[in-house]
PDB file of N, CA and C in Angstrom:
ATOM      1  N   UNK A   1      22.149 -15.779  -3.153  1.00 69.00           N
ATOM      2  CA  UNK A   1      21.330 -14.927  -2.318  1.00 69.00           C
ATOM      3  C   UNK A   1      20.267 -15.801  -1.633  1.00 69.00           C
ATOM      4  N   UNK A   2      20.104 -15.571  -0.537  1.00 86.00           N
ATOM      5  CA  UNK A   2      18.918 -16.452   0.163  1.00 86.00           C
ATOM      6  C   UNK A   2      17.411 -15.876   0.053  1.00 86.00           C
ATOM      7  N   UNK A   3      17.096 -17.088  -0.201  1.00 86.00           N
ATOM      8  CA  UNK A   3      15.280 -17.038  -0.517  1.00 86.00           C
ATOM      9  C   UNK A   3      14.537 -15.853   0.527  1.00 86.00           C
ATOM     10  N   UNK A   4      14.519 -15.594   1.500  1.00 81.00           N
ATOM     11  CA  UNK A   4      14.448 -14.690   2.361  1.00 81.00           C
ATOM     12  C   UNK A   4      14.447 -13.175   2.125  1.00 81.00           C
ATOM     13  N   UNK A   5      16.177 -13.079   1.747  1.00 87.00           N
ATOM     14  CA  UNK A   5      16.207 -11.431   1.004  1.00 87.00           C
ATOM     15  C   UNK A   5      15.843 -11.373   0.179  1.00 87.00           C
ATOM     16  N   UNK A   6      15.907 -12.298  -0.563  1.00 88.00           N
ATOM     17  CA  UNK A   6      15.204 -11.874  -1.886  1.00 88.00           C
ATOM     18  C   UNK A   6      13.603 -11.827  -2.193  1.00 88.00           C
ATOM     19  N   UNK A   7      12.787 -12.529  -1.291  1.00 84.00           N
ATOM     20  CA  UNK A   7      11.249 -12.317  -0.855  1.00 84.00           C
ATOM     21  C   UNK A   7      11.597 -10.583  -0.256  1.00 84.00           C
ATOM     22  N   UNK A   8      11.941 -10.380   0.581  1.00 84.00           N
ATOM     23  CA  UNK A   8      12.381  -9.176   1.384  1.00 84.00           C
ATOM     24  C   UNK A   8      11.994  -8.071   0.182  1.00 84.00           C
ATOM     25  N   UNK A   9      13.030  -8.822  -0.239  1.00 90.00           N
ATOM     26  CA  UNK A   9      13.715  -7.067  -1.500  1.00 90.00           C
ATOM     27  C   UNK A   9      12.646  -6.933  -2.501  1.00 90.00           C
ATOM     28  N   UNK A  10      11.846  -7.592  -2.615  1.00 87.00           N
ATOM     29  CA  UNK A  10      10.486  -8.121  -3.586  1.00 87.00           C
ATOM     30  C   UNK A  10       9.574  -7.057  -3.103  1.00 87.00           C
ATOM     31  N   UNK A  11       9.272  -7.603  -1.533  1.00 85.00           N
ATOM     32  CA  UNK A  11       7.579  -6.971  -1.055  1.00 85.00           C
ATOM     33  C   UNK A  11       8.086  -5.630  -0.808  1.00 85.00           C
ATOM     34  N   UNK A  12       9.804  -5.135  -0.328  1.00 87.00           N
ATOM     35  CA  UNK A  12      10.359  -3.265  -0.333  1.00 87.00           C
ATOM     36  C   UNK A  12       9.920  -3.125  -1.688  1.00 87.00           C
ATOM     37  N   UNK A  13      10.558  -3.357  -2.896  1.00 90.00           N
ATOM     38  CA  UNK A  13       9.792  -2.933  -4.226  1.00 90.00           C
ATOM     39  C   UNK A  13       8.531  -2.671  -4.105  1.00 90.00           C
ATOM     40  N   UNK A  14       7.857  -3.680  -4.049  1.00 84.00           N
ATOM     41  CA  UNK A  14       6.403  -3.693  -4.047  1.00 84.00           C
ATOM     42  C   UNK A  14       5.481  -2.490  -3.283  1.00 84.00           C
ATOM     43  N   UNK A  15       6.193  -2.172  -1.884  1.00 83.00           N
ATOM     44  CA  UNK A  15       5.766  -1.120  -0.943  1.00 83.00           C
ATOM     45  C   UNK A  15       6.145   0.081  -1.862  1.00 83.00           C
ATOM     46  N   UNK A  16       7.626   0.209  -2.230  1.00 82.00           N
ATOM     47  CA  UNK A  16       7.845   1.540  -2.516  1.00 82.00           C
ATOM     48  C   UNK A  16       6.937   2.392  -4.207  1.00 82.00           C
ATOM     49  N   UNK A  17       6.532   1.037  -4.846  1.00 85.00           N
ATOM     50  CA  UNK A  17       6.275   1.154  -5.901  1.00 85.00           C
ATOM     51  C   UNK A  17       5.187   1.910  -5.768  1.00 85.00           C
ATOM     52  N   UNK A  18       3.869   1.145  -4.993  1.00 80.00           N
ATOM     53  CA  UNK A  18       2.515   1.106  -5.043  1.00 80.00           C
ATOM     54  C   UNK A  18       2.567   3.139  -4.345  1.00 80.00           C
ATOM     55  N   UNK A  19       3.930   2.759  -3.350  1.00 79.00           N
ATOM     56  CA  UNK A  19       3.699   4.745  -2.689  1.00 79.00           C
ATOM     57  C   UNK A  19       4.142   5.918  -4.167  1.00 79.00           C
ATOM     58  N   UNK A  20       5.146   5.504  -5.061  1.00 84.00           N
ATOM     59  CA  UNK A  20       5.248   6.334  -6.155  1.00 84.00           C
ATOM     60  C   UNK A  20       4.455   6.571  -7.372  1.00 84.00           C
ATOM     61  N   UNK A  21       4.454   5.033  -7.866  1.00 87.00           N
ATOM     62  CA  UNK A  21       3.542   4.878  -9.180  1.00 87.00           C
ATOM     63  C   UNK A  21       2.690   5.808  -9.201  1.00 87.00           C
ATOM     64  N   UNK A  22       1.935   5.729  -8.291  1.00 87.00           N
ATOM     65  CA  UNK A  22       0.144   6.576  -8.334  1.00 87.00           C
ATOM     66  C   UNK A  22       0.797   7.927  -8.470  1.00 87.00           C
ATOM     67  N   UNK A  23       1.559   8.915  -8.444  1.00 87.00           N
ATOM     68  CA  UNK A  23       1.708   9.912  -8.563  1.00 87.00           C
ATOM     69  C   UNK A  23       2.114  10.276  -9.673  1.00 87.00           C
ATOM     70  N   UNK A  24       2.681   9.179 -10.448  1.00 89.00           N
ATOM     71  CA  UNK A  24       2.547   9.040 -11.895  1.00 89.00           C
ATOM     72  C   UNK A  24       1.502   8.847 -12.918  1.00 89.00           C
ATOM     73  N   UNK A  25       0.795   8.235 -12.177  1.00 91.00           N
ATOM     74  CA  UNK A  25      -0.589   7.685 -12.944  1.00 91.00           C
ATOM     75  C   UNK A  25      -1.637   8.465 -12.859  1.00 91.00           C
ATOM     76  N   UNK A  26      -1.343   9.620 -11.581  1.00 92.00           N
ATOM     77  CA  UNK A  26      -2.626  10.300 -11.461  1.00 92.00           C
ATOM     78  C   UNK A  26      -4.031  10.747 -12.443  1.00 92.00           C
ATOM     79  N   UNK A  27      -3.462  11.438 -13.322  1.00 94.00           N
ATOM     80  CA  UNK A  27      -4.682  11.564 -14.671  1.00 94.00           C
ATOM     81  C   UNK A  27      -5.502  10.753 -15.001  1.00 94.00           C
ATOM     82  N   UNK A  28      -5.043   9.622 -15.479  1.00 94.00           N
ATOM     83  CA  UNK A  28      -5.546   7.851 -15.594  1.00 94.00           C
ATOM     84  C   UNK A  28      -6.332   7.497 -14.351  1.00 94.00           C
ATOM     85  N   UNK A  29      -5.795   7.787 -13.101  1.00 92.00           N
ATOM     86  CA  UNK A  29      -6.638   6.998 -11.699  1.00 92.00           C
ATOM     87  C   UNK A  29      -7.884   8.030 -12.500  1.00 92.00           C
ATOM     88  N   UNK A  30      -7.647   9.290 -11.995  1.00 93.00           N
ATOM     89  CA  UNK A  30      -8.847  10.469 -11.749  1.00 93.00           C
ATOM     90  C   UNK A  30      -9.536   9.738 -13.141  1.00 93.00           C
ATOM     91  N   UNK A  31      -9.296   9.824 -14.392  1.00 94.00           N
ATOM     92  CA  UNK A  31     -10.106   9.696 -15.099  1.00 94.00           C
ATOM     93  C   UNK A  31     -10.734   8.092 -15.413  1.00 94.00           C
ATOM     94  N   UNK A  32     -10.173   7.090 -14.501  1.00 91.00           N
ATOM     95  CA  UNK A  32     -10.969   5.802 -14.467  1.00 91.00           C
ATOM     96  C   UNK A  32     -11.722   6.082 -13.345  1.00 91.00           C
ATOM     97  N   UNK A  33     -11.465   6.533 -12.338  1.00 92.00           N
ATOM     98  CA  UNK A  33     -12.641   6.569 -11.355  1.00 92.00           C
ATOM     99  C   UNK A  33     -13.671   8.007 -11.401  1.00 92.00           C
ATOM    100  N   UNK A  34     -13.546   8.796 -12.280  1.00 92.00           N
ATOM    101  CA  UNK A  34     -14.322   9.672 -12.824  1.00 92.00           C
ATOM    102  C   UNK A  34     -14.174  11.066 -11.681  1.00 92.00           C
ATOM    103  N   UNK A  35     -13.360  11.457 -11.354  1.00 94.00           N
ATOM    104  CA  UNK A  35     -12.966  12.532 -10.441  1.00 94.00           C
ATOM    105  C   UNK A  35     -11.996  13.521 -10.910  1.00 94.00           C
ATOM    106  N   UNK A  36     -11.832  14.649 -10.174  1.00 95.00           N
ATOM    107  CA  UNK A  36     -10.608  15.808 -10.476  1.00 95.00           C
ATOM    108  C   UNK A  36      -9.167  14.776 -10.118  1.00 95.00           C
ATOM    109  N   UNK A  37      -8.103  15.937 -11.170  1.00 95.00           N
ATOM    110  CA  UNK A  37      -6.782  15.220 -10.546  1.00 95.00           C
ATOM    111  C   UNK A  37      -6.463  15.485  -9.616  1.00 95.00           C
ATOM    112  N   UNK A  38      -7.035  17.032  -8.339  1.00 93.00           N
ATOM    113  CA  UNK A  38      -6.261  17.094  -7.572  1.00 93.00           C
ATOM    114  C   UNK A  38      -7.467  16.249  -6.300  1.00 93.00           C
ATOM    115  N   UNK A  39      -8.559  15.489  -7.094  1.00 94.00           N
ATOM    116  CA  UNK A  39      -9.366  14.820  -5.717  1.00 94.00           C
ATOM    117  C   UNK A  39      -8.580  13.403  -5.672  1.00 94.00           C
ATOM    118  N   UNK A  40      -7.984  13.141  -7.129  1.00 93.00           N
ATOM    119  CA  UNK A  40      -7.817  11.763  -7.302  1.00 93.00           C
ATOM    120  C   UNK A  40      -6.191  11.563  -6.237  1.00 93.00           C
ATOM    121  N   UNK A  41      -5.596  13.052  -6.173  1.00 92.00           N
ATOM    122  CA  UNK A  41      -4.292  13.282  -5.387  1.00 92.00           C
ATOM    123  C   UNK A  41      -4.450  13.274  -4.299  1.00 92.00           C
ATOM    124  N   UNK A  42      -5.477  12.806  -3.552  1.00 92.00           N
ATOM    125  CA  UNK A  42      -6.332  12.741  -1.733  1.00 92.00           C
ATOM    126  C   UNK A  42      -6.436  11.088  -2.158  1.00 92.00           C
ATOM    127  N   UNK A  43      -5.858  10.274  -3.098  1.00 91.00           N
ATOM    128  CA  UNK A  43      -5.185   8.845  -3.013  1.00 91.00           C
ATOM    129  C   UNK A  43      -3.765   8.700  -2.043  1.00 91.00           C
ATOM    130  N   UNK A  44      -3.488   9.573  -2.814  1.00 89.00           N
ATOM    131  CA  UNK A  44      -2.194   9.343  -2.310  1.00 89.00           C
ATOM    132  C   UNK A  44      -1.744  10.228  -0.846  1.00 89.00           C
ATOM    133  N   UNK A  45      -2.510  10.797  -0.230  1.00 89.00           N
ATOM    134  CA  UNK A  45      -2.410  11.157   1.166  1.00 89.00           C
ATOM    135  C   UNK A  45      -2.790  10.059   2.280  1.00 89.00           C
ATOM    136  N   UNK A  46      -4.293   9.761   1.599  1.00 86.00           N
ATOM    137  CA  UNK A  46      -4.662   8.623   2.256  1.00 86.00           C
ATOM    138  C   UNK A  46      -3.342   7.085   2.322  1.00 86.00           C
ATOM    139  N   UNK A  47      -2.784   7.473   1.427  1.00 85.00           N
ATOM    140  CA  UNK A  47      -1.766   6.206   1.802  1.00 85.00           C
ATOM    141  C   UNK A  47      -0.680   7.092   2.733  1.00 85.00           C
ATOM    142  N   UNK A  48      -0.527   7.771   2.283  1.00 87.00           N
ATOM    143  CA  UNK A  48       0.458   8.369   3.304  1.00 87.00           C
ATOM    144  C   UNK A  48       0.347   8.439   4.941  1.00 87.00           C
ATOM    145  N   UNK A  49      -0.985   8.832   4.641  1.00 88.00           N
ATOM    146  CA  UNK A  49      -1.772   9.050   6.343  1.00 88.00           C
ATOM    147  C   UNK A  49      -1.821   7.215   6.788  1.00 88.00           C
ATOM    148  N   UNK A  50      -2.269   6.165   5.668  1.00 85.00           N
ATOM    149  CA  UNK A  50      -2.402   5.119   6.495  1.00 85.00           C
ATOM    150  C   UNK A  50      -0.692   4.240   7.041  1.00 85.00           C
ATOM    151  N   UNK A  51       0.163   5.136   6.651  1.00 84.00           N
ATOM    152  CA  UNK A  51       2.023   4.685   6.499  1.00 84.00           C
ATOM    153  C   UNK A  51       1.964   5.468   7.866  1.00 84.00           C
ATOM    154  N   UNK A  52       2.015   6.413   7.637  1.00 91.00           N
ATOM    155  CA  UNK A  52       2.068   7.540   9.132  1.00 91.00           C
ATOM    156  C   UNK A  52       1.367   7.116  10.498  1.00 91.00           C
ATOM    157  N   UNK A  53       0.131   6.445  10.758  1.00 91.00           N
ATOM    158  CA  UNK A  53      -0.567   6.000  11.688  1.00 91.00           C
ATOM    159  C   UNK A  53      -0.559   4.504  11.868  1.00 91.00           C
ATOM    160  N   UNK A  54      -0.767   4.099  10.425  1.00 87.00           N
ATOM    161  CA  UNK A  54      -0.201   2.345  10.903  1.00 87.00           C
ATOM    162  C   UNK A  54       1.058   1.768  11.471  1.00 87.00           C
ATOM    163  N   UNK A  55       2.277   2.623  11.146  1.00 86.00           N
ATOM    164  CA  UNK A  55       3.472   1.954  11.255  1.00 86.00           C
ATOM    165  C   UNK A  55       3.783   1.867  12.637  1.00 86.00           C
ATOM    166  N   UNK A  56       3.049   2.804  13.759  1.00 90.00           N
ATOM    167  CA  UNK A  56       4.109   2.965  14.775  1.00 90.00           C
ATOM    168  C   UNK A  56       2.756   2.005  15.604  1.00 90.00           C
ATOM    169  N   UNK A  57       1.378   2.079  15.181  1.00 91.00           N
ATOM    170  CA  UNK A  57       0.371   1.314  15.339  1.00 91.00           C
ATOM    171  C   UNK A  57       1.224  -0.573  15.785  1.00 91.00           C
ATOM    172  N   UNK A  58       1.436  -1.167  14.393  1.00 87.00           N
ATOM    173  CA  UNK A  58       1.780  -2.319  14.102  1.00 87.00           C
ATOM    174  C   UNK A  58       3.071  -2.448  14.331  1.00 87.00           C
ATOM    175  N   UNK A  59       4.154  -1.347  15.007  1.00 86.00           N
ATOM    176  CA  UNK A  59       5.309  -1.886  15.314  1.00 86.00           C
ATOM    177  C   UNK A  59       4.922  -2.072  17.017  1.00 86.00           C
ATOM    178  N   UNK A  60       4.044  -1.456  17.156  1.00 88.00           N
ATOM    179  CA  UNK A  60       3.662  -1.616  19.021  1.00 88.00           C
ATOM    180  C   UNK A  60       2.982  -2.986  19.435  1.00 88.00           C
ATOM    181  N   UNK A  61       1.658  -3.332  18.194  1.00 86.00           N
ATOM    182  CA  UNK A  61       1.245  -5.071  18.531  1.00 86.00           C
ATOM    183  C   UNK A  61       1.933  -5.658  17.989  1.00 86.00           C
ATOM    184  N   UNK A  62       3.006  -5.465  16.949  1.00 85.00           N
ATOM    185  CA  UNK A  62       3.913  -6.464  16.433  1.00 85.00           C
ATOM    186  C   UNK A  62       4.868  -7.071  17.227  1.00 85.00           C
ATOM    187  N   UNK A  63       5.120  -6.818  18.318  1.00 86.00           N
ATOM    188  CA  UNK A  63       6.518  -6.613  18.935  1.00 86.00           C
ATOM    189  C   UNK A  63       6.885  -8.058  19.510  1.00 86.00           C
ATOM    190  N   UNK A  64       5.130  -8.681  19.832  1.00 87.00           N
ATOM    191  CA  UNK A  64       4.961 -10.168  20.466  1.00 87.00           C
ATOM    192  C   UNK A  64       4.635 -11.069  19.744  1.00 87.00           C
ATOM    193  N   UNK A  65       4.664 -10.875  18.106  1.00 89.00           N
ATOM    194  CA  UNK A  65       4.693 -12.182  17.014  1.00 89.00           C
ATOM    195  C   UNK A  65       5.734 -12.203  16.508  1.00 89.00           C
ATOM    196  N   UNK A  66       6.212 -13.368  16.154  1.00 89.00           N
ATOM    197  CA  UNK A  66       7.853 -13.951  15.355  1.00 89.00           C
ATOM    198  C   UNK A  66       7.877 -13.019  14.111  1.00 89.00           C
ATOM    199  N   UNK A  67       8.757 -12.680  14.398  1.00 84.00           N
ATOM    200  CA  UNK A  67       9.187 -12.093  12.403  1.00 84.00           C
ATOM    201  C   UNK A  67       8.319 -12.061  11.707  1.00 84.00           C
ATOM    202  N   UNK A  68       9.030 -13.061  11.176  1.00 84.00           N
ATOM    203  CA  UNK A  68       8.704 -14.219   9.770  1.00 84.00           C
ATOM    204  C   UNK A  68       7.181 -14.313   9.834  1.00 84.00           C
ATOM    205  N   UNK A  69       6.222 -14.252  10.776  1.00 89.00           N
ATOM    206  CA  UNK A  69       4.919 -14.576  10.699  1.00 89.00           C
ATOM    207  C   UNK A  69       4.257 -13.526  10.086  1.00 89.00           C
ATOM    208  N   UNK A  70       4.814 -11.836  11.296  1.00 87.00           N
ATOM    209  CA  UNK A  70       4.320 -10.803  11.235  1.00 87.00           C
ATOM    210  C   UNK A  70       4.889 -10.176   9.600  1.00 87.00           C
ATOM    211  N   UNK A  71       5.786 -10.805   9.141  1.00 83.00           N
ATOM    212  CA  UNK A  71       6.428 -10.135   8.138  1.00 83.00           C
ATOM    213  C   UNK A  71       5.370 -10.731   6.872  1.00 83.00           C
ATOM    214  N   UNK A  72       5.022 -12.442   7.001  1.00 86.00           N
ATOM    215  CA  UNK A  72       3.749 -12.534   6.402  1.00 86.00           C
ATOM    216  C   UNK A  72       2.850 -12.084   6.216  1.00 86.00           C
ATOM    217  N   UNK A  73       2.340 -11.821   7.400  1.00 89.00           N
ATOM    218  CA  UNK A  73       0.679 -11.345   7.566  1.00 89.00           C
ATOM    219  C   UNK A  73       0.580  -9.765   6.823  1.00 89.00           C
ATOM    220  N   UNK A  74       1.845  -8.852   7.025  1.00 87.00           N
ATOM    221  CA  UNK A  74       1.759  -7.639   6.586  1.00 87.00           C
ATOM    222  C   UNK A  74       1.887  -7.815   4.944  1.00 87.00           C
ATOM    223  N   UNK A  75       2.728  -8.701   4.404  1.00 86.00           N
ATOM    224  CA  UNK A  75       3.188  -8.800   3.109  1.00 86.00           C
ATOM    225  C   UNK A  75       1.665  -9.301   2.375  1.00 86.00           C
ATOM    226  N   UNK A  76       0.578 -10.240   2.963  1.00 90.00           N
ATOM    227  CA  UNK A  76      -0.715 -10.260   2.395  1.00 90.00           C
ATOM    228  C   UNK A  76      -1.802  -9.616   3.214  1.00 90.00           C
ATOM    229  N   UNK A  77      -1.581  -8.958   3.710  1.00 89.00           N
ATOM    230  CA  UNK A  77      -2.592  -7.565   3.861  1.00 89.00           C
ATOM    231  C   UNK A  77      -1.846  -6.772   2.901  1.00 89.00           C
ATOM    232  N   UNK A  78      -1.126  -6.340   2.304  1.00 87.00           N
ATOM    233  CA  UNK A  78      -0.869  -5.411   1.228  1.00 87.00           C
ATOM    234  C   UNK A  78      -1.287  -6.128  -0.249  1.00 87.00           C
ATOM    235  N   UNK A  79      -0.874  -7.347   0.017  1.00 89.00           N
ATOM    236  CA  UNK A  79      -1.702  -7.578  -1.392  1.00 89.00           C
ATOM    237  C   UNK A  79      -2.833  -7.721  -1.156  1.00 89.00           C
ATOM    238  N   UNK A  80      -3.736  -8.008  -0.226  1.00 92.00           N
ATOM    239  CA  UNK A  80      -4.868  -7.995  -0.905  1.00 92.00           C
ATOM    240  C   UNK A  80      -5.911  -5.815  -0.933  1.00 92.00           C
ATOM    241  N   UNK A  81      -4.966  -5.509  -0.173  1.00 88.00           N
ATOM    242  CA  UNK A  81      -5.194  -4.012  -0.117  1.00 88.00           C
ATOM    243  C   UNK A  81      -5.130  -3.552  -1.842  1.00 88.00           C
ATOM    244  N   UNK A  82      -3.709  -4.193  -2.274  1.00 88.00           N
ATOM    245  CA  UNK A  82      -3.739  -4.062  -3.543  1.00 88.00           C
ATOM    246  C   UNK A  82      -4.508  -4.069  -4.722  1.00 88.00           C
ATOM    247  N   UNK A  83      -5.048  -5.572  -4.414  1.00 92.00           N
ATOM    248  CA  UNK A  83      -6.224  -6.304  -5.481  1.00 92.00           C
ATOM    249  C   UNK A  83      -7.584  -5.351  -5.349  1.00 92.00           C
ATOM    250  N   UNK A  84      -7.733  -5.272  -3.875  1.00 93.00           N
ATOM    251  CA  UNK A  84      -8.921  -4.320  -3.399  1.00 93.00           C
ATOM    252  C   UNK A  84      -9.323  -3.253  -4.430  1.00 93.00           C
ATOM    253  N   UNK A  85      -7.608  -2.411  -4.567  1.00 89.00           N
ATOM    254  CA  UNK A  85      -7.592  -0.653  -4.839  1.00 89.00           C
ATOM    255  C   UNK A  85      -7.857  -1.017  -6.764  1.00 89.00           C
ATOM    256  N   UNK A  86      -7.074  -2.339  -7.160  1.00 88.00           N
ATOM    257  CA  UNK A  86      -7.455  -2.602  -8.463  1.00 88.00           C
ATOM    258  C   UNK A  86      -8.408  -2.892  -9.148  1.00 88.00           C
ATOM    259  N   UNK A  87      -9.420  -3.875  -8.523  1.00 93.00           N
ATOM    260  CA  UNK A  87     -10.466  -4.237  -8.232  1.00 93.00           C
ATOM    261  C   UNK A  87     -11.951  -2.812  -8.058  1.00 93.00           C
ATOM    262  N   UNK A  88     -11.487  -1.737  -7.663  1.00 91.00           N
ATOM    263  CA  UNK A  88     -12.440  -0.874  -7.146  1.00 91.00           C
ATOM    264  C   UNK A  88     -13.244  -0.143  -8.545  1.00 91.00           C
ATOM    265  N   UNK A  89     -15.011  -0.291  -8.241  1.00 91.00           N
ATOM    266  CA  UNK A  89     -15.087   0.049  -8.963  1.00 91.00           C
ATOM    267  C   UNK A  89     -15.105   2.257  -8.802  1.00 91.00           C
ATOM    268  N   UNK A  90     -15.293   2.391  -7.940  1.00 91.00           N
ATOM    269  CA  UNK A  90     -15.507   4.121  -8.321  1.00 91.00           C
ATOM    270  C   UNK A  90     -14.321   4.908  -6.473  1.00 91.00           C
ATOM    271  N   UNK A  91     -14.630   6.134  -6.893  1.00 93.00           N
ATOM    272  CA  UNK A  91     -13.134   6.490  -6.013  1.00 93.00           C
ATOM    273  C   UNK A  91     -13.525   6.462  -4.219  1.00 93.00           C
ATOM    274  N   UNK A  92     -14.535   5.976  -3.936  1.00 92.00           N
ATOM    275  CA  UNK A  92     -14.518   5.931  -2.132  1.00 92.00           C
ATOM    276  C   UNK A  92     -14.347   4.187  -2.262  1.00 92.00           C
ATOM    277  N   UNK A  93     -14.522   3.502  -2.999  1.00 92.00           N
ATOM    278  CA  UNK A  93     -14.149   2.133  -2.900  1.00 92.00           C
ATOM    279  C   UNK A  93     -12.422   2.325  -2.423  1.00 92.00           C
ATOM    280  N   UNK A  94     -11.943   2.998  -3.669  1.00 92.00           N
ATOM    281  CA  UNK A  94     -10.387   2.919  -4.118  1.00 92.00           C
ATOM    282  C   UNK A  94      -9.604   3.390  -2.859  1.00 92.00           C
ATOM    283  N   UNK A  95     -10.190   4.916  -2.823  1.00 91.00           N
ATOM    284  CA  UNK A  95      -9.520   5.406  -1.414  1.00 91.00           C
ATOM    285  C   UNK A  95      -9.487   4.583  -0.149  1.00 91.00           C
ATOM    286  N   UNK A  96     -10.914   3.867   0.228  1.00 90.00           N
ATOM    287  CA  UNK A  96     -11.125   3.240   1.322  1.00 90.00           C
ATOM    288  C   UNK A  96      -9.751   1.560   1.081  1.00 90.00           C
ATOM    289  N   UNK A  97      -9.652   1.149  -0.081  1.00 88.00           N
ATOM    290  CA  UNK A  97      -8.546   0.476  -0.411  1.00 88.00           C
ATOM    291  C   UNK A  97      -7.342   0.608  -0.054  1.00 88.00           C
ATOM    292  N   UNK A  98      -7.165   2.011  -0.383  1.00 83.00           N
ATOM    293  CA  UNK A  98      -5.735   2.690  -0.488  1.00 83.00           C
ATOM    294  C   UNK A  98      -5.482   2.901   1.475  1.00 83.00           C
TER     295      UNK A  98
END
């Protein structure tokens, strides 16, 4: 398998994970960041809403950088979005993360 797909098939995991997990974890988020479960469930819209408005956003300025660059730059803006939302200490940090 080439180094490529398999980076590929890594950061799709990684995307699809970070959109499900939390809907699993909900109780745990709400009760580390000290909120209701259904405020701590306005996490996971906010990612939804930022999938819904970013994508068609960044496929429109993406269109004039190489791949491979743009496929970088998005793959560490999600991690560090990541570290951010892990990192957060209380829930407008987290959300503003998310």
């Amino acid at each position: 398998m080439p180094l490529a797909l398999l980076a590929l098939s890594v950061v799709a995991f990684g995307i699809g994970t970070t959109e499900f997990v939390s809907m699993g974890l909900l109780p745990q988020i709400a009760d580390g960041v000290g909120v209701s479960v259904p405020q701590a469930g306005n996490l996971i819209s906010a990612y939804a809403l930022g999938v819904v408005v970013g994508a068609p956003l960044l496929t429109g300025l993406g269109a004039k950088i190489a791949h491979k660059k743009l496929l970088l730059l998005l793959a560490g803006l999600f991690v560090v979005g990541n570290v951010a939302s892990a990192l957060a200490p209380g829930f407008g940090t987290l959300f503003a993360a998310r």
